Amino acid sequence: MSLTITNNVGALNARNNLNRSSNALNKSIERLSTGFKVNRGADGPAALVISEKQRAQIAGLRTAIDNTEKAVAVVQTAEGALNEINSILIKVRSLALDSANSGVNDADAFAANQAEIDNALDTINRIAANTQFGEKALLDGSAGVTGSTSDTDVTFLKGGSNTSDGTYAVAITTQGERANITAGTSQTGNLAADEVLSVNGVSITLNSGLSRAGVVARINEFTDQTGVVAEDISGGTRLRSIEFGSDAEIEVVSDTAAAGTSSGFGTTLNTDQGVNIIGTIDGVAASGKGNTLTSVSGASKGTVVRVGEHSSDAALTETGAQGNVSIQNNALVFQIGANQNQTAQISIQSVNADALGVAVTGTKFNSLNEIDVTSFDNAQDALKVIDSAIDELSNMRGELGAFQSNTLESIANNMRSTLENTVNAESVIRDTDFAEEISKFTNNQILVQAGTSVLSSANQTSQSVLSLLQ
């Protein structure tokens, strides 16, 4: 072996190995102090790419779980309000049943029941308007299918779960009609004698000396009981029902023969029945009830509109083309997944009294808002509308409950399991195995100490040359 002093190869070798051990020791210290075995791309390029994607997924899953919990709160807020409305409707139904017991009720009892029902309906409308989650209204229809009309004679009432966004033409082919009867003889002078007029079974005393305008006013004092409005038209005194449609009826008879100095209705029983409206929505025949049209097929299916009375004849609805109804589905959309388009949605329709019990067959009332219990017949018709409204609310609550249980809560549970497994997978790739790393740290620490000692010895080998020079 040759001895040189210019190049100390042994020292270089010892230094290189010491550098490797020092770097390995520093890396172990970093992994132990951070808890990650991959701290930069150089530590494991493929592992970094995979783990960063998993980190994004983990963050998304945690947010999605929070989203579903907030969505559950929204659904429960809506259902709580619906439950209260349902309780109100049960009370309204009891009042209608009480009025149906007409054998023991007088006019004051009927009026008291009706006043309480009117107050209850106002409360329903307030709950529908004021139920909010934060500032988002839930039950006024803005969280479901909304609509607007281009013609002021047409009012959008509600849409269905199958109603598609779009603009649909409304046309009336047969006018809806209120039941109406015009006195056979026009009253031209004041009543010559007292007269008793029976309107829908309600006896109305007309005092001697009443003018035609006075007769009209007197009959209208009993509108709440008869469901009939009197009006002075050019042909004489006319009676018309409040409601439109074939379930609206009028029966009128007087105890005084028709004459210019009597009401003119005469002693023969006069009857009339209204006519249901007929028309199309989006060019497809719709179901007509009273003055409401309901789309039963096509893209507009479920759309319900109400047509106003004719501008010159209150007994008829408008006719012909009535502009368009524009539909938009504003269903509540919830982001319930960690990735794009992983959403769920639900529509909550309006629960205003005007949108419940709409177009129920076999009753003169076209919505819950119209119910009247001031007579036996009215109470019977009102019960049918109230029952329909209760069914609608029950179905809405069922849909909300199914959405909460089967969609939101089930998906949240699944995401919690996915989150657990994804975190575990990311941990395997990125987290430090302390048992293994401490073993490496101890080994590298010993190598550094040994390398330092060896480098010191290697640096002393050149001094042995001095012994040859002595």
Coordinates of C-alpha atoms in Angstrom, one line a residue:
M1 CA 0.0 0.0 0.0
S2 CA 1.4 3.4 -1.0
L3 CA 1.5 6.3 1.3
T4 CA 0.4 9.7 -0.1
I5 CA -0.3 13.1 1.5
T6 CA -1.8 14.9 -1.5
N7 CA -5.1 12.9 -1.7
N8 CA -6.6 11.3 1.4
V9 CA -8.9 8.8 -0.3
G10 CA -9.8 7.1 2.9
A11 CA -10.9 10.4 4.5
L12 CA -13.0 11.2 1.4
N13 CA -14.7 7.8 1.6
A14 CA -15.4 8.2 5.3
R15 CA -16.8 11.7 4.7
N16 CA -19.1 10.6 1.9
N17 CA -20.5 7.8 4.0
L18 CA -20.9 10.2 6.9
N19 CA -22.8 12.6 4.7
R20 CA -25.2 9.8 3.6
S21 CA -25.7 8.8 7.3
S22 CA -26.2 12.4 8.3
N23 CA -28.8 13.0 5.5
A24 CA -30.6 9.8 6.5
L25 CA -30.6 10.9 10.1
N26 CA -32.0 14.3 9.2
K27 CA -34.7 12.7 7.1
S28 CA -35.6 10.5 10.1
I29 CA -35.7 13.5 12.4
E30 CA -38.0 15.3 9.9
R31 CA -40.4 12.3 9.6
L32 CA -40.5 11.9 13.3
S33 CA -41.1 15.6 14.0
T34 CA -43.8 16.1 11.3
G35 CA -45.5 12.8 11.5
F36 CA -45.3 12.4 7.7
K37 CA -43.0 10.1 5.8
V38 CA -43.8 12.1 2.6
N39 CA -43.1 15.8 3.2
R40 CA -42.2 16.8 -0.4
G41 CA -42.4 15.4 -3.8
A42 CA -38.9 14.0 -3.7
D43 CA -39.9 11.8 -0.7
G44 CA -42.2 9.8 -3.0
P45 CA -43.6 11.4 -6.2
A46 CA -46.3 8.8 -6.8
A47 CA -47.3 8.7 -3.1
L48 CA -47.6 12.5 -3.0
V49 CA -49.9 12.6 -6.1
I50 CA -52.2 9.9 -4.7
S51 CA -52.3 11.2 -1.2
E52 CA -53.1 14.8 -2.3
K53 CA -56.1 13.6 -4.2
Q54 CA -57.1 11.6 -1.2
R55 CA -56.7 14.7 1.0
A56 CA -59.0 16.6 -1.3
Q57 CA -61.6 13.8 -1.2
I58 CA -61.3 13.7 2.6
A59 CA -62.0 17.4 2.9
G60 CA -64.9 17.1 0.4
L61 CA -66.4 14.2 2.4
R62 CA -66.3 16.1 5.6
T63 CA -68.0 19.1 4.0
A64 CA -70.6 16.9 2.4
I65 CA -71.4 15.3 5.7
D66 CA -71.9 18.8 7.2
N67 CA -74.1 19.7 4.2
T68 CA -76.4 16.7 4.8
E69 CA -76.7 17.6 8.4
K70 CA -77.7 21.1 7.5
A71 CA -80.2 19.7 4.9
V72 CA -81.8 17.5 7.6
A73 CA -82.3 20.7 9.6
V74 CA -84.0 22.4 6.7
V75 CA -86.3 19.4 6.1
Q76 CA -87.2 19.2 9.8
T77 CA -88.0 22.9 9.9
A78 CA -90.4 22.5 7.0
E79 CA -92.0 19.4 8.5
G80 CA -92.4 21.0 11.8
A81 CA -94.4 23.8 10.2
L82 CA -96.5 21.3 8.2
N83 CA -97.3 19.4 11.4
E84 CA -98.6 22.6 12.9
I85 CA -100.7 23.3 9.9
N86 CA -102.0 19.8 10.0
S87 CA -103.1 20.4 13.6
I88 CA -104.9 23.5 12.6
L89 CA -106.7 21.6 9.8
I90 CA -107.9 19.0 12.2
K91 CA -109.4 21.7 14.3
V92 CA -111.0 23.3 11.2
R93 CA -112.4 19.9 10.4
S94 CA -114.0 19.6 13.8
L95 CA -115.6 23.0 13.3
A96 CA -117.0 21.9 10.0
L97 CA -118.4 18.8 11.6
D98 CA -120.0 20.9 14.3
S99 CA -121.7 23.1 11.6
A100 CA -122.8 20.0 9.8
N101 CA -124.9 19.2 12.9
S102 CA -127.3 21.8 11.7
G103 CA -130.2 20.5 13.8
V104 CA -128.8 22.2 16.9
N105 CA -127.1 25.3 15.3
D106 CA -128.6 28.7 14.7
A107 CA -127.3 31.4 12.5
D108 CA -125.0 32.8 15.3
A109 CA -123.5 29.3 15.8
F110 CA -122.8 29.0 12.1
A111 CA -121.3 32.5 12.0
A112 CA -119.1 31.7 15.1
N113 CA -117.7 28.6 13.5
Q114 CA -117.0 30.4 10.2
A115 CA -115.2 33.2 12.0
E116 CA -113.0 30.7 13.8
I117 CA -112.3 28.9 10.5
D118 CA -111.4 32.2 8.8
N119 CA -109.0 33.0 11.6
A120 CA -107.4 29.5 11.2
L121 CA -107.0 29.9 7.5
D122 CA -105.3 33.3 8.1
T123 CA -102.9 31.5 10.5
I124 CA -102.2 28.8 7.9
N125 CA -101.3 31.6 5.4
R126 CA -99.0 33.3 7.9
I127 CA -97.2 30.0 8.7
A128 CA -96.8 29.4 5.0
A129 CA -95.4 32.9 4.4
N130 CA -93.1 33.1 7.5
T131 CA -91.6 29.6 7.8
Q132 CA -87.9 30.2 6.9
F133 CA -84.5 28.6 7.3
G134 CA -82.3 31.6 7.7
E135 CA -83.7 33.9 5.1
K136 CA -84.9 31.1 2.8
A137 CA -88.7 30.7 2.7
L138 CA -89.8 27.1 2.6
L139 CA -93.6 26.9 2.4
D140 CA -94.7 29.8 0.4
G141 CA -94.1 28.0 -2.9
S142 CA -90.7 29.6 -3.6
A143 CA -89.0 26.3 -2.8
G144 CA -91.1 24.4 -5.2
V145 CA -92.6 25.0 -8.6
T146 CA -93.4 28.7 -9.2
G147 CA -95.2 30.3 -12.0
S148 CA -96.1 33.6 -13.5
T149 CA -98.8 34.6 -16.0
S150 CA -98.7 37.1 -18.8
D151 CA -102.5 37.7 -18.5
T152 CA -103.9 39.3 -15.4
D153 CA -107.1 37.3 -15.7
V154 CA -105.1 34.1 -15.0
T155 CA -103.6 33.2 -11.6
F156 CA -101.0 30.5 -11.2
L157 CA -102.0 28.3 -8.1
K158 CA -99.4 25.5 -8.0
G159 CA -97.4 23.0 -9.9
G160 CA -96.6 19.4 -9.4
S161 CA -93.5 17.3 -8.8
N162 CA -93.5 16.3 -12.5
T163 CA -94.0 19.8 -13.9
S164 CA -91.2 20.8 -16.3
D165 CA -89.8 24.3 -16.7
G166 CA -91.2 26.1 -19.6
T167 CA -93.8 28.5 -21.0
Y168 CA -97.3 27.1 -21.7
A169 CA -100.2 28.7 -23.5
V170 CA -103.6 28.9 -21.7
A171 CA -106.8 28.9 -23.7
I172 CA -110.5 28.7 -22.6
T173 CA -112.8 26.9 -24.9
T174 CA -115.9 26.8 -22.6
Q175 CA -116.4 29.5 -20.1
G176 CA -116.8 28.5 -16.4
E177 CA -120.1 29.7 -15.1
R178 CA -121.6 30.5 -11.7
A179 CA -125.1 29.3 -11.0
N180 CA -127.3 32.3 -11.7
I181 CA -131.0 33.2 -11.9
T182 CA -132.5 36.5 -13.0
A183 CA -136.0 37.4 -11.8
G184 CA -138.5 36.6 -14.5
T185 CA -140.2 40.0 -14.0
S186 CA -138.2 43.1 -13.5
Q187 CA -139.0 45.1 -10.3
T188 CA -139.9 48.6 -11.5
G189 CA -141.3 50.0 -8.3
N190 CA -141.1 49.6 -4.5
L191 CA -142.4 46.4 -3.0
A192 CA -146.2 46.7 -2.5
A193 CA -146.2 44.3 0.5
D194 CA -143.9 42.2 2.7
E195 CA -142.5 39.2 0.9
V196 CA -140.5 36.1 2.0
L197 CA -137.9 35.0 -0.5
S198 CA -136.3 31.6 0.0
V199 CA -132.8 31.3 -1.4
N200 CA -131.0 28.0 -1.0
G201 CA -133.3 27.1 1.8
V202 CA -132.7 30.4 3.7
S203 CA -135.8 32.5 4.3
I204 CA -135.3 36.2 3.7
T205 CA -137.9 38.7 4.6
L206 CA -138.3 41.7 2.2
N207 CA -140.1 44.5 3.8
S208 CA -142.8 46.5 2.0
G209 CA -141.5 49.7 0.3
L210 CA -138.0 48.3 -0.6
S211 CA -136.7 49.5 -3.9
R212 CA -134.9 47.1 -6.3
A213 CA -131.6 48.3 -4.9
G214 CA -133.0 47.7 -1.4
V215 CA -134.0 44.2 -2.3
V216 CA -130.5 43.5 -3.6
A217 CA -128.9 44.8 -0.4
R218 CA -131.3 42.8 1.8
I219 CA -130.5 39.6 0.0
N220 CA -126.8 40.2 0.3
E221 CA -127.1 40.4 4.1
F222 CA -127.6 36.6 4.0
T223 CA -124.7 35.8 1.5
D224 CA -122.7 34.0 4.2
Q225 CA -125.7 31.7 4.7
T226 CA -126.9 31.3 1.2
G227 CA -123.6 31.4 -0.8
V228 CA -125.4 33.7 -3.2
V229 CA -124.8 37.2 -4.3
A230 CA -127.6 39.5 -5.5
E231 CA -126.9 42.2 -8.1
D232 CA -128.9 44.8 -10.0
I233 CA -128.5 44.3 -13.7
S234 CA -130.3 45.8 -16.7
G235 CA -132.7 42.9 -16.9
G236 CA -133.7 43.0 -13.3
T237 CA -132.5 41.4 -10.0
R238 CA -130.0 38.6 -10.5
L239 CA -128.8 36.0 -8.0
R240 CA -125.5 34.2 -8.6
S241 CA -123.4 31.8 -6.6
I242 CA -120.1 32.8 -5.1
E243 CA -118.4 29.7 -6.6
F244 CA -118.1 28.6 -10.2
G245 CA -118.8 25.2 -11.6
S246 CA -121.3 22.4 -11.8
D247 CA -121.4 21.9 -8.0
A248 CA -122.6 25.4 -7.5
E249 CA -126.4 25.6 -7.3
I250 CA -129.2 28.1 -6.7
E251 CA -132.8 27.5 -5.6
V252 CA -135.1 30.4 -5.2
V253 CA -138.8 30.8 -4.7
S254 CA -141.0 33.6 -3.3
D255 CA -144.3 33.6 -1.5
T256 CA -145.4 36.5 -3.7
A257 CA -146.3 36.3 -7.4
A258 CA -144.0 38.0 -9.8
A259 CA -144.9 41.6 -10.5
G260 CA -143.3 45.0 -11.0
T261 CA -143.9 45.7 -7.3
S262 CA -142.4 42.4 -6.0
S263 CA -139.0 40.8 -6.2
G264 CA -140.0 39.3 -9.5
F265 CA -138.9 35.7 -8.8
G266 CA -142.5 34.4 -8.4
T267 CA -143.9 31.5 -6.6
T268 CA -142.5 28.8 -8.9
L269 CA -139.2 27.2 -7.7
N270 CA -136.4 28.4 -9.9
T271 CA -133.1 26.4 -10.0
D272 CA -129.8 26.7 -11.8
Q273 CA -126.5 25.0 -11.8
G274 CA -123.0 26.4 -12.7
V275 CA -120.7 25.1 -15.5
N276 CA -117.2 23.9 -15.1
I277 CA -114.6 25.6 -17.2
I278 CA -113.1 23.7 -20.2
G279 CA -109.7 24.6 -21.8
T280 CA -106.2 23.7 -22.7
I281 CA -102.7 24.2 -21.3
D282 CA -99.9 23.9 -23.7
G283 CA -102.4 22.9 -26.4
V284 CA -103.4 19.8 -24.4
A285 CA -106.9 19.3 -22.9
A286 CA -106.8 20.2 -19.2
S287 CA -109.2 19.1 -16.4
G288 CA -111.7 21.8 -15.5
K289 CA -113.3 22.3 -12.1
G290 CA -115.2 25.5 -11.4
N291 CA -112.9 28.2 -12.7
T292 CA -109.6 26.2 -12.3
L293 CA -107.8 24.3 -15.0
T294 CA -105.4 21.5 -14.1
S295 CA -102.9 20.1 -16.6
V296 CA -103.1 16.3 -16.6
S297 CA -100.4 15.4 -19.2
G298 CA -97.4 16.7 -21.1
A299 CA -94.6 18.8 -19.9
S300 CA -97.0 21.1 -18.0
K301 CA -98.5 18.2 -16.0
G302 CA -99.6 19.3 -12.5
T303 CA -99.9 23.0 -13.4
V304 CA -103.0 24.5 -11.8
V305 CA -104.3 27.9 -12.8
R306 CA -107.4 29.9 -11.9
V307 CA -109.3 32.0 -14.5
G308 CA -110.9 35.2 -13.4
E309 CA -114.4 36.4 -14.1
H310 CA -115.4 38.1 -17.3
S311 CA -114.9 41.8 -17.4
S312 CA -118.5 42.5 -18.3
D313 CA -120.4 39.5 -16.7
A314 CA -119.4 38.3 -13.2
A315 CA -121.3 35.1 -13.8
L316 CA -118.8 33.9 -16.4
T317 CA -115.1 33.4 -16.6
E318 CA -113.0 34.9 -19.4
T319 CA -112.8 32.9 -22.6
G320 CA -110.4 32.4 -25.5
A321 CA -106.6 32.8 -25.5
Q322 CA -105.4 33.8 -22.0
G323 CA -101.7 34.3 -22.6
N324 CA -99.0 32.1 -21.1
V325 CA -98.1 30.6 -17.8
S326 CA -94.3 30.4 -17.2
I327 CA -93.2 27.6 -14.9
Q328 CA -89.9 27.3 -13.1
N329 CA -88.9 24.5 -10.7
N330 CA -87.0 26.1 -7.7
A331 CA -86.6 22.8 -5.9
L332 CA -84.2 22.9 -2.9
V333 CA -80.8 21.4 -4.1
F334 CA -78.4 20.0 -1.7
Q335 CA -74.7 19.1 -2.4
I336 CA -74.5 15.7 -0.6
G337 CA -71.4 14.3 -2.1
A338 CA -67.7 15.1 -2.3
N339 CA -67.6 15.5 -6.0
Q340 CA -69.3 17.5 -8.8
N341 CA -73.0 16.9 -9.4
Q342 CA -73.4 14.6 -6.4
T343 CA -76.6 16.4 -5.4
A344 CA -80.2 15.7 -4.3
Q345 CA -83.2 17.9 -4.6
I346 CA -86.8 18.1 -3.3
S347 CA -89.6 20.5 -4.1
I348 CA -91.9 21.9 -1.3
Q349 CA -95.1 23.2 -2.8
S350 CA -97.0 26.2 -1.4
V351 CA -99.3 25.4 1.5
N352 CA -101.3 28.6 1.4
A353 CA -105.0 28.0 1.9
D354 CA -105.5 29.0 -1.7
A355 CA -103.2 26.2 -2.9
L356 CA -104.7 23.4 -0.8
G357 CA -107.8 21.3 -1.6
V358 CA -107.8 22.7 -5.2
A359 CA -110.3 21.5 -7.7
V360 CA -111.8 18.7 -5.5
T361 CA -114.7 17.1 -7.3
G362 CA -118.1 16.9 -5.7
T363 CA -117.8 20.2 -3.9
K364 CA -118.7 23.7 -4.7
F365 CA -115.5 25.1 -3.2
N366 CA -112.5 25.3 -5.5
S367 CA -109.9 25.6 -2.7
L368 CA -109.5 25.5 1.1
N369 CA -109.5 29.3 1.1
E370 CA -113.1 29.3 -0.2
I371 CA -114.7 27.0 2.4
D372 CA -117.9 28.1 4.1
V373 CA -119.7 26.3 6.9
T374 CA -122.7 28.5 7.5
S375 CA -125.1 25.8 6.3
F376 CA -125.5 22.1 6.3
D377 CA -124.7 21.7 2.6
N378 CA -121.7 24.0 2.8
A379 CA -120.3 22.2 5.8
Q380 CA -120.6 18.9 3.9
D381 CA -118.7 20.3 0.9
A382 CA -116.2 21.9 3.2
L383 CA -115.4 18.6 4.8
K384 CA -114.4 17.1 1.5
V385 CA -112.0 20.0 0.8
I386 CA -110.5 19.9 4.3
D387 CA -109.9 16.1 4.0
S388 CA -108.2 16.7 0.6
A389 CA -106.0 19.4 2.2
I390 CA -105.1 17.0 5.1
D391 CA -104.2 14.3 2.6
E392 CA -102.0 16.7 0.7
L393 CA -100.1 17.8 3.8
S394 CA -99.7 14.2 4.9
N395 CA -98.2 13.3 1.5
M396 CA -95.9 16.2 1.7
R397 CA -94.7 15.2 5.2
G398 CA -94.2 11.7 3.9
E399 CA -92.1 12.9 1.0
L400 CA -90.0 15.0 3.3
G401 CA -89.6 12.2 5.8
A402 CA -88.6 9.7 3.1
F403 CA -86.1 12.3 1.7
Q404 CA -84.6 12.8 5.1
S405 CA -84.4 9.1 6.0
N406 CA -83.6 7.4 2.7
T407 CA -81.6 10.1 1.0
L408 CA -79.9 12.4 3.5
E409 CA -79.3 10.2 6.5
S410 CA -78.4 7.1 4.5
I411 CA -76.0 9.0 2.3
A412 CA -74.4 10.7 5.4
N413 CA -73.9 7.3 7.0
N414 CA -72.3 5.9 3.9
M415 CA -70.0 9.0 3.6
R416 CA -68.9 8.5 7.2
S417 CA -67.8 5.0 6.4
T418 CA -66.1 6.2 3.2
L419 CA -64.4 8.9 5.1
E420 CA -63.0 6.5 7.6
N421 CA -61.6 4.2 4.9
T422 CA -60.2 7.0 2.8
V423 CA -58.4 8.5 5.9
N424 CA -56.9 5.1 6.6
A425 CA -55.7 4.8 3.0
E426 CA -54.1 8.2 3.1
S427 CA -52.5 7.4 6.4
V428 CA -50.9 4.3 5.0
I429 CA -49.4 6.3 2.2
R430 CA -48.3 9.5 4.0
D431 CA -48.1 9.0 7.8
T432 CA -44.9 8.0 9.5
D433 CA -44.6 4.6 11.0
F434 CA -43.0 5.6 14.3
A435 CA -41.8 2.1 15.2
E436 CA -40.0 1.7 11.9
E437 CA -38.7 5.2 11.8
I438 CA -37.3 5.2 15.3
S439 CA -35.4 2.0 14.4
K440 CA -34.0 3.8 11.4
F441 CA -33.2 6.9 13.4
T442 CA -31.3 4.9 16.0
N443 CA -29.4 3.1 13.2
N444 CA -28.5 6.3 11.4
Q445 CA -27.5 8.0 14.7
I446 CA -25.0 5.2 15.4
L447 CA -23.7 5.4 11.8
V448 CA -23.2 9.1 12.1
Q449 CA -21.3 8.7 15.4
A450 CA -19.2 5.9 13.9
G451 CA -18.6 7.8 10.7
T452 CA -17.4 10.8 12.6
S453 CA -15.0 8.6 14.6
V454 CA -13.7 6.9 11.4
L455 CA -13.3 10.3 9.5
S456 CA -11.2 11.5 12.5
S457 CA -9.0 8.4 12.2
A458 CA -8.8 8.7 8.4
N459 CA -7.6 12.3 8.8
Q460 CA -4.7 11.0 11.0
T461 CA -3.4 8.5 8.5
S462 CA -1.3 11.1 6.6
Q463 CA 0.7 11.8 9.8
S464 CA 2.3 8.3 9.5
V465 CA 4.4 9.7 6.6
L466 CA 6.3 11.8 9.1
S467 CA 7.8 8.8 10.7
L468 CA 9.5 8.0 7.4
L469 CA 11.0 11.5 7.3
Q470 CA 12.7 11.3 10.7

